[in-house]
Amino acid sequence: MLVLLPPSETKSVGGSGSPLDLDALSHPELTPTRRKLIEALSTLADDMPASLEALGLSERQGDEVRRNSELWDSPTAPALERYTGVLYDALDVRSLSAVERKQADARLAVASALFGIVHGTDSIPAYRLSGGSSLPGLGTLRSAWRPALEPVLAAADDLVVDLRSGAYAALARVPSAVEVRVLSEDATGKRKVVSHHNKAHKGKLARALAQSPDEPADVEDVIDVVDDAGLRVEREGTRKLCVVVQA
C-alpha cells in the first residue's frame, strides 16, 4: 500500500542529517526534475523581492527564502518529521512504536512540490515551495512534474490511497487510486469542507493505515481500518471514500 499525503507549508527547521544527497532519495528516476527545481529555487533565492512574489510570501517571511538559498548545505531530517502542522500533529510519527514507524516509513509518502514524492526515510532540508507555484524559466510545477511523476505513481503495484489536496493531486494523476475526502456535517445534515477537520482527520487516517498490522490490499480493507479507528466513513463510488466529521 502507498498512502499519498499532502505536504504542509510549515516545516521543522534544522535537523541532524547530512546535507541533501539526491542520489540517496527514493525514486531516483525523479532526480533530474528534482535537481532542476532545486537549482531554480536556490537561484531565485538570490533575488529576495522576486522570490517573495513567486512564492506568494510577505516581507516578514524572508527567512523562508533564505532557507531556499541553503538547500544544498543545510541539515536534513526524515520527511515524516520535516513536515509540521495539523495533519502531521495528528499523524504523530514520533509516538509510533518501532514496528509501526517502520510500517509508516514504507507505506506513507508525502507529495512534494520540490521532490515529487518522498518517503519516511528520505532525508530532506527545510524549504518553501507550493504546488501551485511557478518558477521563472520553468513555468508551472504541474508542467514540470507530470511527465516525470505520473509514470512513477502509475508503476506502483500496490493499493494507492490518495489523501493529497487539489494542487498536489494536479502534479500527477493516479486514476487507479482510492480517493479520500473529509467533510464536516452540522446538526442539520449540511456538509462542507473545513480545513482543520480535513487535515486532522487525514492525519488520523494516515496513522491508522500505518499502524494496521495487516497491510490493506483493497478498498474494503481501507474501510475496515477507518472503522476500527473510530472514524465514520461512507463509500461514494468504486474508488472514492468520504470521512464524515460532526461539526
Coordinates of C-alpha atoms in Angstrom, one line a residue, residues 1-242:
M1 CA 0.0 0.0 0.0
L2 CA 1.1 3.5 -0.8
V3 CA -0.6 6.4 1.0
L4 CA -0.1 9.8 -0.6
L5 CA -0.1 12.6 1.9
P6 CA -0.3 16.3 1.2
P7 CA 2.7 18.3 2.5
S8 CA 2.5 21.4 4.7
E9 CA 3.6 24.9 4.1
T10 CA 5.3 24.8 7.5
K11 CA 8.4 22.7 8.1
S12 CA 10.6 22.0 11.1
V13 CA 13.9 23.8 11.0
G14 CA 17.4 22.3 11.4
G15 CA 17.9 18.6 11.5
S16 CA 20.7 16.1 12.4
G17 CA 21.2 14.6 8.9
S18 CA 23.9 15.4 6.4
P19 CA 23.2 17.9 3.6
L20 CA 20.9 16.9 0.8
D21 CA 22.0 13.9 -1.3
L22 CA 19.7 13.4 -4.2
D23 CA 21.2 10.1 -5.0
A24 CA 20.1 8.8 -1.6
L25 CA 16.4 9.6 -2.1
S26 CA 13.8 7.1 -3.2
H27 CA 12.7 7.0 -6.8
P28 CA 16.0 8.0 -8.5
E29 CA 14.2 8.4 -11.8
L30 CA 12.9 11.7 -10.3
T31 CA 16.4 13.0 -9.7
P32 CA 16.7 15.1 -12.9
T33 CA 13.5 17.0 -12.2
R34 CA 14.4 17.4 -8.5
R35 CA 17.8 18.8 -9.4
K36 CA 16.3 21.3 -12.0
L37 CA 13.8 22.6 -9.5
I38 CA 16.3 22.9 -6.6
E39 CA 18.7 24.8 -8.8
A40 CA 15.9 27.1 -10.0
L41 CA 14.6 27.7 -6.5
S42 CA 18.1 28.3 -4.9
T43 CA 19.0 30.7 -7.8
L44 CA 15.7 32.5 -7.3
A45 CA 16.5 33.0 -3.6
D46 CA 19.3 35.3 -4.6
D47 CA 16.6 37.9 -5.5
M48 CA 14.5 38.4 -2.4
P49 CA 11.8 40.5 -4.0
A50 CA 11.4 38.1 -6.9
S51 CA 11.3 35.2 -4.5
L52 CA 8.6 36.7 -2.3
E53 CA 6.5 37.4 -5.3
A54 CA 6.9 34.0 -6.9
L55 CA 6.3 32.1 -3.7
G56 CA 3.4 34.4 -2.6
L57 CA 5.2 35.4 0.6
S58 CA 5.2 38.7 2.6
E59 CA 8.4 40.6 3.5
R60 CA 8.1 39.2 7.0
Q61 CA 8.7 35.7 5.6
G62 CA 12.2 36.4 4.3
D63 CA 13.6 33.5 6.4
E64 CA 11.7 31.1 4.1
V65 CA 13.6 32.5 1.1
R66 CA 16.9 32.3 3.0
R67 CA 16.2 28.6 3.6
N68 CA 15.8 28.1 -0.1
S69 CA 19.2 29.6 -0.6
E70 CA 20.7 26.9 1.6
L71 CA 19.1 23.8 0.1
W72 CA 22.4 22.1 -0.8
D73 CA 24.1 22.9 2.5
S74 CA 21.5 22.9 5.3
P75 CA 21.0 19.8 7.6
T76 CA 18.3 17.3 6.7
A77 CA 15.6 15.4 8.6
P78 CA 13.4 12.4 7.7
A79 CA 10.5 13.6 5.6
L80 CA 7.8 12.5 8.0
E81 CA 9.5 14.6 10.7
R82 CA 10.2 17.6 8.4
Y83 CA 6.6 18.5 7.7
T84 CA 4.6 20.1 10.5
G85 CA 1.1 21.4 11.2
V86 CA -2.4 19.9 11.9
L87 CA -2.1 16.8 9.7
Y88 CA 1.3 15.9 10.9
D89 CA 0.4 16.6 14.6
A90 CA -2.4 14.1 14.2
L91 CA -0.1 11.6 12.4
D92 CA 2.4 12.0 15.2
V93 CA 5.1 9.6 13.9
R94 CA 7.4 10.1 16.8
S95 CA 4.9 8.3 19.1
L96 CA 4.7 5.2 16.9
S97 CA 6.3 2.0 18.1
A98 CA 9.4 0.8 16.3
V99 CA 7.4 -1.6 14.2
E100 CA 4.7 1.0 13.4
R101 CA 7.3 3.5 12.4
K102 CA 8.9 1.1 10.0
Q103 CA 5.4 0.5 8.5
A104 CA 4.8 4.2 8.3
D105 CA 8.1 4.7 6.5
A106 CA 7.2 2.0 4.0
R107 CA 3.5 2.9 3.5
L108 CA 3.4 6.7 3.7
A109 CA 4.7 9.1 1.1
V110 CA 4.5 12.9 1.0
A111 CA 3.6 14.8 -2.1
S112 CA 6.2 17.5 -2.5
A113 CA 6.4 20.4 -4.9
L114 CA 10.2 20.2 -4.8
F115 CA 10.9 16.5 -4.6
G116 CA 7.8 14.9 -6.3
I117 CA 7.2 12.4 -3.5
V118 CA 9.3 11.5 -0.5
H119 CA 9.1 8.5 1.8
G120 CA 9.6 8.5 5.6
T121 CA 13.2 7.5 5.3
D122 CA 14.1 10.2 2.8
S123 CA 16.1 13.0 4.4
I124 CA 15.3 16.5 3.1
P125 CA 16.1 20.1 4.1
A126 CA 13.6 22.7 5.1
Y127 CA 12.3 24.6 2.0
R128 CA 9.4 26.7 0.8
L129 CA 7.6 25.9 -2.5
S130 CA 3.9 25.3 -3.0
G131 CA 2.2 23.0 -5.5
G132 CA 0.5 25.9 -7.3
S133 CA 3.7 28.0 -7.7
S134 CA 5.5 28.8 -10.9
L135 CA 9.3 29.3 -11.2
P136 CA 10.9 31.8 -13.6
G137 CA 12.1 30.0 -16.7
L138 CA 10.3 26.7 -15.8
G139 CA 6.7 27.6 -15.7
T140 CA 4.2 25.7 -13.5
L141 CA 5.2 22.8 -11.3
R142 CA 2.4 20.8 -12.9
S143 CA 4.1 21.0 -16.2
A144 CA 7.5 20.1 -14.6
W145 CA 6.2 17.2 -12.6
R146 CA 3.6 15.4 -14.6
P147 CA 5.9 13.8 -17.3
A148 CA 8.3 12.5 -14.6
L149 CA 6.0 11.7 -11.6
E150 CA 2.9 10.2 -13.3
P151 CA 4.8 7.1 -14.6
V152 CA 6.3 6.5 -11.2
L153 CA 2.9 6.5 -9.5
A154 CA 1.4 4.5 -12.3
A155 CA 4.0 1.8 -11.8
A156 CA 3.0 1.3 -8.1
D157 CA 1.9 -2.3 -7.9
D158 CA 0.2 -1.8 -4.5
L159 CA -3.0 -0.2 -3.5
V160 CA -2.7 3.7 -3.6
V161 CA -4.7 5.7 -1.1
D162 CA -4.7 9.4 -2.2
L163 CA -5.1 12.0 0.6
R164 CA -3.5 14.8 -1.4
S165 CA -5.1 18.3 -1.7
G166 CA -6.0 19.6 -5.1
A167 CA -2.8 21.5 -6.0
Y168 CA -0.7 18.4 -5.3
A169 CA -3.1 15.9 -6.9
A170 CA -2.7 18.1 -10.0
L171 CA 1.1 17.4 -10.1
A172 CA 0.5 13.8 -11.0
R173 CA -2.8 12.0 -11.7
V174 CA -3.3 8.5 -10.3
P175 CA -6.6 7.2 -11.9
S176 CA -6.4 3.9 -10.1
A177 CA -6.1 5.4 -6.6
V178 CA -8.6 5.3 -3.8
E179 CA -9.5 8.9 -3.2
V180 CA -10.5 10.1 0.3
R181 CA -12.1 13.4 1.2
V182 CA -13.2 14.7 4.6
L183 CA -16.5 16.6 5.1
S184 CA -17.8 18.3 8.2
E185 CA -21.6 17.7 8.9
D186 CA -23.6 20.0 11.1
A187 CA -26.8 19.3 13.1
T188 CA -29.0 19.9 10.0
G189 CA -27.0 17.3 8.0
K190 CA -25.4 20.0 5.8
R191 CA -21.9 19.1 4.8
K192 CA -18.9 21.2 3.8
V193 CA -15.1 21.1 3.8
V194 CA -13.5 22.6 6.9
S195 CA -9.7 22.9 6.6
H196 CA -8.9 22.0 10.2
H197 CA -11.1 18.9 10.2
N198 CA -9.8 17.9 6.8
K199 CA -6.2 18.0 7.8
A200 CA -6.7 16.5 11.3
H201 CA -8.7 13.5 10.1
K202 CA -6.4 12.8 7.2
G203 CA -3.6 12.7 9.7
K204 CA -5.6 10.3 11.9
L205 CA -6.4 8.1 8.9
A206 CA -2.8 8.0 7.8
R207 CA -1.8 7.0 11.3
A208 CA -4.4 4.2 11.4
L209 CA -3.2 2.9 8.0
A210 CA 0.4 3.0 9.2
Q211 CA -0.4 1.1 12.4
S212 CA -2.5 -1.6 10.9
P213 CA -0.9 -5.0 11.5
D214 CA -2.2 -6.2 8.1
E215 CA -1.5 -4.1 5.1
P216 CA -4.7 -3.1 3.4
A217 CA -4.9 -4.5 -0.1
D218 CA -8.2 -3.0 -1.4
V219 CA -10.9 -0.5 -0.7
E220 CA -12.8 -2.8 1.7
D221 CA -9.6 -3.2 3.8
V222 CA -9.2 0.6 3.9
I223 CA -12.8 0.9 5.1
D224 CA -12.2 -1.7 7.8
V225 CA -9.1 0.2 9.1
V226 CA -11.1 3.5 9.1
D227 CA -13.9 1.9 11.0
D228 CA -11.5 0.3 13.6
A229 CA -10.0 3.8 14.1
G230 CA -13.4 5.1 15.2
L231 CA -13.9 7.3 12.1
R232 CA -17.2 7.4 10.2
V233 CA -16.7 6.6 6.5
E234 CA -19.0 6.3 3.6
R235 CA -18.3 4.9 0.2
E236 CA -19.0 7.3 -2.7
G237 CA -18.2 5.1 -5.6
T238 CA -15.9 2.3 -6.7
R239 CA -12.7 4.1 -5.6
K240 CA -13.9 7.1 -3.5
L241 CA -14.4 7.3 0.2
C242 CA -15.7 10.1 2.4

